[in-house]
């Protein structure tokens, strides 16, 4: 086993580690014990190890069965040779490809009147070995696409290439970043292409695509001939994927005549054009000839294998149909080098249009931030994952390819028992599942029902697509029996009220694989598409909208590291390490986009921008806390403490504000009175509660613990009582939606040993189940012939805001106020 440190406790001891091992050898479960590495110890690695050699031009990696050459500069990304048998290249000249469509105008129906497609090829600018050990080596490749028309550069990319000892599989995580002009740079195709040398006769070259049921399997030259007749047993063996070894007489009488007289299918493509349809097409290599459709289906698993007498290559693209339009293609199977193409956006699809759905905002009627147009895709990203498998001889059996595909679609993840995570306060404070009393059973059943609804809803509503998969919608429209997909801020959720945290804590306490997968897809989407990775808005994200980048409100809470720490530490995901770096200094981007720019006179400001203590400063806390634990550098802790000192100096501590002026250079908050733009609930419900509670374990600062506890018990008080305690400073400021602060209220009750407040927590949470008097959010109904379903299952009173916040606060409140839970809830 190979281990890599990922995070540290404040005292410098190890907090999170990533381990590399052969899952097949470990089995279903195993135990890790800490070892003093200062003493001599032997690490069992097996026969094969990874060796990395660096030259001026490339990194050369040997893993016992493969030699991988990763070029530091130029068009070629990497090449792979097999070290066994005859050796030789199995993959060479891997290259990133991009197609942008430039509309030259539109008809009155909005259809491009004319357009041109510009081709780009990737260029590697930098390669870094980010991790190297005896069992693995991981490389980060950074580059940009270069126009083949005029050599201008556009659409940067990064690739993480993972190589493991003794394995013929290569794991690749590919991220591209949009830096185009949304009005003219439509996405027509993006992917990776590579060559695979093929040897042997055409009739011994085969291809397989995974389908809904089994495999589409063919030879590129099919030996079914009217004249001369080919024996049925020969054709039967060929269709089974076996190599044919004709005698000299058979070669002369049958094979040579047939080979020169039948079509040679040099190109095959699997194209998933929607979440419910794929097509497999093929053609001869002549560019003036058409495609022939071989099979239509529903959802392809995204696996391809092809090869000749020298072996071949299998490719599996993760979330193939979920992140449509995707495609796998092989060209040139009738030549010495076949071109294998993995398309994350298929070039046969209509080009993707990044423009906004309107030329203004709808702040009052449709809950958008402002009436000004603020949609911008500049700086967003998209990440795809795929793996390569090199093999010898005939195409692998269906069972072997199935196993390979499963490893790609659902990579093995070892997780500890919930009790273990809970005992160590992994990710702060949350509760374990207990069903000892009727009240506990009621709460756990409600938590399960809400989570199960979203598991079903993703499929029921077809929330799929390259830019959508993983996200949820924000608000339901029971009159139309649809989510408000077309109504401004009510459409895509974009992490609003942290459904990410809800699902990850739900997973930690249950260990459910289906919840892990739901949370993983949500984190992958929201960490890429919903946020800005470079440019003037780097580290900020776009508020909920019809388009993921549509809302003019660009805020740090959407992009904060806390959403995705779970996925990073539980899986060792390399890409998220980059994301944490990208969002770390998000506070500086508010110099370009002040979150309160429309509410204060800039000429009267002392500090250059604003930050609400929550959700802005709390999001910076999340970013800095992540940087602190990953690096051990206390400067990130000091930035948090600077703000805490500023809050402590205000008249009402954490209750003060929540609007402050802010200086990114010094990290200071400037008290400007007691005003909470947007409502006091926004201070706590966007992840602040979980971040601040976790900080109580890390800072060891009694003043902070007390401030947070005092805030908790203050929140649900009546306005009259709040003003009495603060000498009237609160005035008419509302502390609305108290169930969204249920966790911190419970913490306050626990800290102060206030059992009356502890009992009040559960009254608040039960009130939160009622949607403004319209009925319980748990209400379910089945509607015939709605939503394109024979029977539509809906929870008409439930919004994602309420689902996430009620669930999350219940999970936290059970940790602090379980002893105050009545026997029965009503």
Tab-separated table of N, CA and C in Angstrom, residues 282-404:
chain	number	residue	atom	x	y	z
A	282	UNK	N	-21.703	3.146	-39.024
A	282	UNK	CA	-20.407	2.789	-39.589
A	282	UNK	C	-20.363	3.225	-41.037
A	283	UNK	N	-19.141	3.271	-41.566
A	283	UNK	CA	-18.979	3.644	-42.966
A	283	UNK	C	-17.634	3.142	-43.456
A	284	UNK	N	-17.527	3.083	-44.758
A	284	UNK	CA	-16.221	2.819	-45.347
A	284	UNK	C	-15.410	4.107	-45.246
A	285	UNK	N	-14.105	4.015	-45.423
A	285	UNK	CA	-13.237	5.161	-45.144
A	285	UNK	C	-13.309	6.268	-46.183
A	286	UNK	N	-13.928	6.023	-47.312
A	286	UNK	CA	-14.060	7.042	-48.351
A	286	UNK	C	-14.900	8.202	-47.808
A	287	UNK	N	-14.366	9.414	-47.748
A	287	UNK	CA	-15.108	10.540	-47.166
A	287	UNK	C	-16.355	10.921	-47.954
A	288	UNK	N	-16.464	10.454	-49.200
A	288	UNK	CA	-17.618	10.813	-50.013
A	288	UNK	C	-18.747	9.804	-49.880
A	289	UNK	N	-18.599	8.857	-48.946
A	289	UNK	CA	-19.639	7.849	-48.735
A	289	UNK	C	-20.346	8.087	-47.406
A	290	UNK	N	-21.583	7.605	-47.321
A	290	UNK	CA	-22.433	7.911	-46.171
A	290	UNK	C	-22.250	6.903	-45.040
A	291	UNK	N	-22.834	7.250	-43.900
A	291	UNK	CA	-22.905	6.333	-42.771
A	291	UNK	C	-24.058	5.351	-42.970
A	292	UNK	N	-23.890	4.174	-42.405
A	292	UNK	CA	-24.950	3.172	-42.346
A	292	UNK	C	-25.285	2.954	-40.873
A	293	UNK	N	-26.560	3.021	-40.539
A	293	UNK	CA	-26.969	2.856	-39.144
A	293	UNK	C	-27.075	1.374	-38.799
A	294	UNK	N	-26.369	0.973	-37.728
A	294	UNK	CA	-26.342	-0.425	-37.349
A	294	UNK	C	-27.252	-0.774	-36.198
A	295	UNK	N	-27.469	0.196	-35.273
A	295	UNK	CA	-28.283	-0.114	-34.094
A	295	UNK	C	-28.720	1.179	-33.426
A	296	UNK	N	-29.980	1.197	-32.994
A	296	UNK	CA	-30.497	2.261	-32.143
A	296	UNK	C	-30.790	1.679	-30.768
A	297	UNK	N	-30.576	2.474	-29.756
A	297	UNK	CA	-30.839	1.993	-28.408
A	297	UNK	C	-31.152	3.133	-27.462
A	298	UNK	N	-31.179	2.822	-26.190
A	298	UNK	CA	-31.599	3.766	-25.169
A	298	UNK	C	-30.398	4.421	-24.483
A	299	UNK	N	-29.700	3.670	-23.638
A	299	UNK	CA	-28.594	4.234	-22.870
A	299	UNK	C	-27.373	3.334	-22.985
A	300	UNK	N	-26.387	3.791	-23.707
A	300	UNK	CA	-25.156	3.015	-23.866
A	300	UNK	C	-24.267	3.217	-22.650
A	301	UNK	N	-23.595	2.171	-22.192
A	301	UNK	CA	-22.705	2.315	-21.034
A	301	UNK	C	-21.404	3.032	-21.351
A	302	UNK	N	-21.140	3.320	-22.627
A	302	UNK	CA	-19.959	4.123	-22.960
A	302	UNK	C	-18.667	3.341	-22.974
A	303	UNK	N	-18.710	2.146	-23.560
A	303	UNK	CA	-17.483	1.355	-23.661
A	303	UNK	C	-17.290	0.883	-25.089
A	304	UNK	N	-16.033	0.938	-25.524
A	304	UNK	CA	-15.624	0.545	-26.872
A	304	UNK	C	-14.373	-0.309	-26.748
A	305	UNK	N	-14.290	-1.361	-27.565
A	305	UNK	CA	-13.053	-2.137	-27.680
A	305	UNK	C	-12.841	-2.456	-29.153
A	306	UNK	N	-11.599	-2.348	-29.606
A	306	UNK	CA	-11.292	-2.687	-30.988
A	306	UNK	C	-9.852	-3.171	-31.047
A	307	UNK	N	-9.527	-3.909	-32.110
A	307	UNK	CA	-8.160	-4.374	-32.235
A	307	UNK	C	-7.954	-5.268	-33.438
A	308	UNK	N	-6.709	-5.659	-33.605
A	308	UNK	CA	-6.318	-6.570	-34.673
A	308	UNK	C	-5.506	-7.718	-34.093
A	309	UNK	N	-4.682	-8.317	-34.936
A	309	UNK	CA	-3.927	-9.488	-34.501
A	309	UNK	C	-2.839	-9.144	-33.485
A	310	UNK	N	-2.514	-7.866	-33.355
A	310	UNK	CA	-1.516	-7.432	-32.366
A	310	UNK	C	-2.145	-6.948	-31.066
A	311	UNK	N	-3.433	-7.228	-30.876
A	311	UNK	CA	-4.130	-6.741	-29.701
A	311	UNK	C	-4.839	-5.443	-29.990
A	312	UNK	N	-5.196	-4.728	-28.960
A	312	UNK	CA	-5.938	-3.502	-29.211
A	312	UNK	C	-6.180	-2.683	-27.960
A	313	UNK	N	-7.250	-1.899	-28.017
A	313	UNK	CA	-7.513	-0.879	-27.017
A	313	UNK	C	-8.992	-0.880	-26.660
A	314	UNK	N	-9.275	-0.774	-25.365
A	314	UNK	CA	-10.643	-0.559	-24.882
A	314	UNK	C	-10.704	0.807	-24.223
A	315	UNK	N	-11.826	1.490	-24.415
A	315	UNK	CA	-12.044	2.825	-23.867
A	315	UNK	C	-13.388	2.832	-23.151
A	316	UNK	N	-13.413	3.385	-21.950
A	316	UNK	CA	-14.676	3.539	-21.225
A	316	UNK	C	-14.781	4.959	-20.715
A	317	UNK	N	-15.866	5.635	-21.093
A	317	UNK	CA	-16.111	7.025	-20.705
A	317	UNK	C	-17.166	7.056	-19.612
A	318	UNK	N	-16.802	7.635	-18.475
A	318	UNK	CA	-17.701	7.650	-17.328
A	318	UNK	C	-18.910	8.551	-17.584
A	319	UNK	N	-20.070	8.130	-17.064
A	319	UNK	CA	-21.322	8.891	-17.187
A	319	UNK	C	-21.606	9.226	-18.651
A	320	UNK	N	-21.450	8.225	-19.480
A	320	UNK	CA	-21.548	8.423	-20.929
A	320	UNK	C	-22.913	8.977	-21.323
A	321	UNK	N	-23.987	8.305	-20.929
A	321	UNK	CA	-25.312	8.786	-21.329
A	321	UNK	C	-25.805	9.899	-20.421
A	322	UNK	N	-25.373	9.887	-19.147
A	322	UNK	CA	-25.815	10.932	-18.228
A	322	UNK	C	-25.303	12.306	-18.670
A	323	UNK	N	-24.107	12.341	-19.279
A	323	UNK	CA	-23.513	13.617	-19.687
A	323	UNK	C	-23.503	13.720	-21.221
A	324	UNK	N	-24.631	13.308	-21.811
A	324	UNK	CA	-24.757	13.416	-23.268
A	324	UNK	C	-24.579	14.875	-23.699
A	325	UNK	N	-24.235	15.185	-24.949
A	325	UNK	CA	-23.993	14.268	-26.055
A	325	UNK	C	-22.535	13.812	-26.077
A	326	UNK	N	-22.325	12.531	-25.937
A	326	UNK	CA	-20.980	11.972	-25.947
A	326	UNK	C	-20.875	10.970	-27.086
A	327	UNK	N	-19.653	10.651	-27.469
A	327	UNK	CA	-19.465	9.709	-28.567
A	327	UNK	C	-18.116	9.021	-28.442
A	328	UNK	N	-18.051	7.810	-28.967
A	328	UNK	CA	-16.806	7.063	-29.127
A	328	UNK	C	-16.702	6.675	-30.590
A	329	UNK	N	-15.569	6.966	-31.186
A	329	UNK	CA	-15.415	6.669	-32.613
A	329	UNK	C	-14.055	6.043	-32.867
A	330	UNK	N	-14.019	5.151	-33.866
A	330	UNK	CA	-12.767	4.602	-34.397
A	330	UNK	C	-12.753	4.843	-35.891
A	331	UNK	N	-11.669	5.433	-36.374
A	331	UNK	CA	-11.485	5.660	-37.812
A	331	UNK	C	-10.227	4.934	-38.270
A	332	UNK	N	-10.189	4.609	-39.546
A	332	UNK	CA	-8.978	4.044	-40.127
A	332	UNK	C	-8.678	2.626	-39.697
A	333	UNK	N	-9.710	1.859	-39.378
A	333	UNK	CA	-9.473	0.464	-39.006
A	333	UNK	C	-8.960	-0.367	-40.167
A	334	UNK	N	-9.062	0.179	-41.359
A	334	UNK	CA	-8.569	-0.524	-42.545
A	334	UNK	C	-7.139	-0.110	-42.887
A	335	UNK	N	-6.491	0.636	-41.998
A	335	UNK	CA	-5.117	1.052	-42.233
A	335	UNK	C	-4.169	0.510	-41.177
A	336	UNK	N	-2.968	1.024	-41.176
A	336	UNK	CA	-1.971	0.562	-40.210
A	336	UNK	C	-2.162	1.187	-38.841
A	337	UNK	N	-2.821	2.353	-38.808
A	337	UNK	CA	-3.056	3.046	-37.541
A	337	UNK	C	-4.508	3.488	-37.469
A	338	UNK	N	-5.232	2.931	-36.520
A	338	UNK	CA	-6.606	3.368	-36.297
A	338	UNK	C	-6.600	4.574	-35.363
A	339	UNK	N	-7.526	5.483	-35.596
A	339	UNK	CA	-7.667	6.660	-34.734
A	339	UNK	C	-8.842	6.442	-33.805
A	340	UNK	N	-8.551	6.396	-32.520
A	340	UNK	CA	-9.606	6.252	-31.511
A	340	UNK	C	-9.934	7.624	-30.958
A	341	UNK	N	-11.227	7.956	-30.908
A	341	UNK	CA	-11.654	9.286	-30.483
A	341	UNK	C	-12.654	9.175	-29.335
A	342	UNK	N	-12.403	9.934	-28.276
A	342	UNK	CA	-13.310	10.021	-27.132
A	342	UNK	C	-13.863	11.432	-27.123
A	343	UNK	N	-15.140	11.559	-27.450
A	343	UNK	CA	-15.759	12.881	-27.563
A	343	UNK	C	-16.629	13.146	-26.342
A	344	UNK	N	-16.260	14.167	-25.566
A	344	UNK	CA	-17.062	14.579	-24.426
A	344	UNK	C	-18.273	15.376	-24.892
A	345	UNK	N	-18.134	16.058	-26.016
A	345	UNK	CA	-19.262	16.678	-26.698
A	345	UNK	C	-19.171	16.242	-28.147
A	346	UNK	N	-20.156	15.479	-28.592
A	346	UNK	CA	-20.093	14.839	-29.908
A	346	UNK	C	-20.240	15.863	-31.026
A	347	UNK	N	-19.373	15.816	-32.038
A	347	UNK	CA	-19.425	16.808	-33.120
A	347	UNK	C	-20.633	16.660	-34.036
A	348	UNK	N	-21.373	15.557	-33.924
A	348	UNK	CA	-22.570	15.372	-34.753
A	348	UNK	C	-23.788	16.042	-34.126
A	349	UNK	N	-23.651	16.490	-32.891
A	349	UNK	CA	-24.736	17.166	-32.199
A	349	UNK	C	-24.823	18.616	-32.657
A	350	UNK	N	-26.008	19.201	-32.525
A	350	UNK	CA	-26.134	20.645	-32.743
A	350	UNK	C	-25.163	21.369	-31.820
A	351	UNK	N	-24.481	22.361	-32.332
A	351	UNK	CA	-23.484	23.091	-31.544
A	351	UNK	C	-24.122	23.687	-30.295
A	352	UNK	N	-23.352	23.668	-29.199
A	352	UNK	CA	-23.886	24.182	-27.937
A	352	UNK	C	-23.804	25.700	-27.911
A	353	UNK	N	-24.924	26.323	-27.593
A	353	UNK	CA	-25.085	27.778	-27.577
A	353	UNK	C	-24.949	28.257	-26.130
A	354	UNK	N	-23.928	29.080	-25.842
A	354	UNK	CA	-23.670	29.554	-24.489
A	354	UNK	C	-24.429	30.836	-24.143
A	355	UNK	N	-25.176	31.383	-25.084
A	355	UNK	CA	-25.847	32.660	-24.828
A	355	UNK	C	-26.958	32.512	-23.784
A	356	UNK	N	-27.387	33.657	-23.235
A	356	UNK	CA	-28.433	33.660	-22.222
A	356	UNK	C	-29.802	33.514	-22.880
A	357	UNK	N	-30.790	33.177	-22.065
A	357	UNK	CA	-32.127	32.956	-22.611
A	357	UNK	C	-32.891	34.265	-22.824
A	358	UNK	N	-32.398	35.365	-22.282
A	358	UNK	CA	-33.040	36.671	-22.454
A	358	UNK	C	-31.956	37.751	-22.397
A	359	UNK	N	-32.324	38.966	-22.739
A	359	UNK	CA	-31.356	40.065	-22.732
A	359	UNK	C	-31.554	41.002	-21.546
A	360	UNK	N	-32.200	40.511	-20.532
A	360	UNK	CA	-32.386	41.262	-19.307
A	360	UNK	C	-32.630	40.271	-18.181
A	361	UNK	N	-32.662	40.770	-16.952
A	361	UNK	CA	-32.998	39.931	-15.816
A	361	UNK	C	-34.426	40.181	-15.371
A	362	UNK	N	-34.934	39.304	-14.495
A	362	UNK	CA	-36.307	39.414	-14.000
A	362	UNK	C	-36.277	39.280	-12.483
A	363	UNK	N	-35.814	40.337	-11.828
A	363	UNK	CA	-35.532	40.244	-10.398
A	363	UNK	C	-36.792	40.145	-9.553
A	364	UNK	N	-37.826	40.861	-9.892
A	364	UNK	CA	-39.015	40.884	-9.048
A	364	UNK	C	-39.956	39.711	-9.321
A	365	UNK	N	-40.246	39.459	-10.574
A	365	UNK	CA	-41.234	38.419	-10.873
A	365	UNK	C	-40.644	37.019	-10.824
A	366	UNK	N	-39.376	36.880	-11.212
A	366	UNK	CA	-38.803	35.544	-11.320
A	366	UNK	C	-37.556	35.352	-10.455
A	367	UNK	N	-37.398	36.200	-9.401
A	367	UNK	CA	-36.430	35.900	-8.342
A	367	UNK	C	-34.991	35.918	-8.844
A	368	UNK	N	-34.710	36.650	-9.907
A	368	UNK	CA	-33.322	36.833	-10.325
A	368	UNK	C	-32.713	37.971	-9.520
A	369	UNK	N	-31.383	38.024	-9.476
A	369	UNK	CA	-30.711	38.974	-8.597
A	369	UNK	C	-30.979	40.424	-8.930
A	370	UNK	N	-30.829	40.767	-10.192
A	370	UNK	CA	-31.039	42.137	-10.653
A	370	UNK	C	-31.714	42.075	-12.020
A	371	UNK	N	-32.229	43.230	-12.452
A	371	UNK	CA	-32.799	43.291	-13.796
A	371	UNK	C	-31.724	43.431	-14.864
A	372	UNK	N	-30.513	43.767	-14.436
A	372	UNK	CA	-29.420	43.876	-15.397
A	372	UNK	C	-29.020	42.486	-15.909
A	373	UNK	N	-28.514	42.422	-17.113
A	373	UNK	CA	-28.036	41.155	-17.666
A	373	UNK	C	-26.653	40.857	-17.093
A	374	UNK	N	-26.526	39.725	-16.446
A	374	UNK	CA	-25.250	39.379	-15.842
A	374	UNK	C	-24.764	37.997	-16.205
A	375	UNK	N	-25.383	37.392	-17.214
A	375	UNK	CA	-24.986	36.044	-17.623
A	375	UNK	C	-23.622	36.079	-18.295
A	376	UNK	N	-22.733	35.175	-17.869
A	376	UNK	CA	-21.432	35.069	-18.522
A	376	UNK	C	-20.869	33.672	-18.295
A	377	UNK	N	-20.604	32.935	-19.393
A	377	UNK	CA	-19.962	31.632	-19.243
A	377	UNK	C	-18.438	31.727	-19.193
A	378	UNK	N	-17.878	32.922	-19.303
A	378	UNK	CA	-16.423	33.079	-19.352
A	378	UNK	C	-15.806	32.654	-18.026
A	379	UNK	N	-15.034	31.577	-18.066
A	379	UNK	CA	-14.378	31.097	-16.864
A	379	UNK	C	-14.950	29.826	-16.278
A	380	UNK	N	-16.075	29.331	-16.825
A	380	UNK	CA	-16.630	28.076	-16.320
A	380	UNK	C	-15.813	26.899	-16.854
A	381	UNK	N	-16.107	25.707	-16.351
A	381	UNK	CA	-15.340	24.531	-16.764
A	381	UNK	C	-16.261	23.319	-16.845
A	382	UNK	N	-15.738	22.257	-17.420
A	382	UNK	CA	-16.434	20.971	-17.468
A	382	UNK	C	-15.391	19.877	-17.366
A	383	UNK	N	-15.680	18.853	-16.569
A	383	UNK	CA	-14.734	17.760	-16.356
A	383	UNK	C	-15.350	16.426	-16.747
A	384	UNK	N	-14.574	15.619	-17.454
A	384	UNK	CA	-14.983	14.269	-17.836
A	384	UNK	C	-13.883	13.290	-17.449
A	385	UNK	N	-14.268	12.049	-17.215
A	385	UNK	CA	-13.327	11.021	-16.797
A	385	UNK	C	-13.456	9.804	-17.712
A	386	UNK	N	-12.330	9.242	-18.118
A	386	UNK	CA	-12.365	8.014	-18.893
A	386	UNK	C	-11.100	7.213	-18.631
A	387	UNK	N	-11.130	5.953	-19.037
A	387	UNK	CA	-9.980	5.069	-18.845
A	387	UNK	C	-9.693	4.308	-20.126
A	388	UNK	N	-8.429	3.940	-20.289
A	388	UNK	CA	-7.967	3.114	-21.399
A	388	UNK	C	-7.515	1.764	-20.842
A	389	UNK	N	-7.766	0.708	-21.594
A	389	UNK	CA	-7.309	-0.639	-21.249
A	389	UNK	C	-6.635	-1.238	-22.467
A	390	UNK	N	-5.371	-1.605	-22.343
A	390	UNK	CA	-4.631	-2.211	-23.443
A	390	UNK	C	-4.659	-3.726	-23.285
A	391	UNK	N	-4.862	-4.434	-24.386
A	391	UNK	CA	-4.953	-5.891	-24.307
A	391	UNK	C	-4.221	-6.533	-25.472
A	392	UNK	N	-3.902	-7.807	-25.304
A	392	UNK	CA	-3.280	-8.622	-26.348
A	392	UNK	C	-4.312	-9.569	-26.932
A	393	UNK	N	-4.037	-10.039	-28.151
A	393	UNK	CA	-4.864	-11.074	-28.744
A	393	UNK	C	-6.243	-10.582	-29.133
A	394	UNK	N	-7.213	-11.493	-29.067
A	394	UNK	CA	-8.580	-11.179	-29.459
A	394	UNK	C	-9.217	-10.183	-28.500
A	395	UNK	N	-10.341	-9.605	-28.943
A	395	UNK	CA	-11.052	-8.677	-28.065
A	395	UNK	C	-11.408	-9.373	-26.760
A	396	UNK	N	-11.347	-8.666	-25.642
A	396	UNK	CA	-11.707	-9.277	-24.363
A	396	UNK	C	-13.144	-9.782	-24.368
A	397	UNK	N	-13.392	-10.790	-23.556
A	397	UNK	CA	-14.743	-11.324	-23.414
A	397	UNK	C	-15.671	-10.254	-22.854
A	398	UNK	N	-16.966	-10.427	-23.106
A	398	UNK	CA	-17.939	-9.460	-22.615
A	398	UNK	C	-17.812	-9.254	-21.111
A	399	UNK	N	-17.596	-10.325	-20.387
A	399	UNK	CA	-17.496	-10.232	-18.924
A	399	UNK	C	-16.295	-9.374	-18.503
A	400	UNK	N	-15.202	-9.500	-19.238
A	400	UNK	CA	-14.012	-8.696	-18.925
A	400	UNK	C	-14.267	-7.220	-19.188
A	401	UNK	N	-14.928	-6.925	-20.302
A	401	UNK	CA	-15.247	-5.533	-20.608
A	401	UNK	C	-16.280	-4.989	-19.635
A	402	UNK	N	-17.237	-5.815	-19.222
A	402	UNK	CA	-18.218	-5.382	-18.226
A	402	UNK	C	-17.522	-4.968	-16.935
A	403	UNK	N	-16.561	-5.774	-16.511
A	403	UNK	CA	-15.838	-5.472	-15.269
A	403	UNK	C	-15.049	-4.169	-15.411
A	404	UNK	N	-14.414	-3.982	-16.558
A	404	UNK	CA	-13.680	-2.746	-16.825
A	404	UNK	C	-14.625	-1.552	-16.788
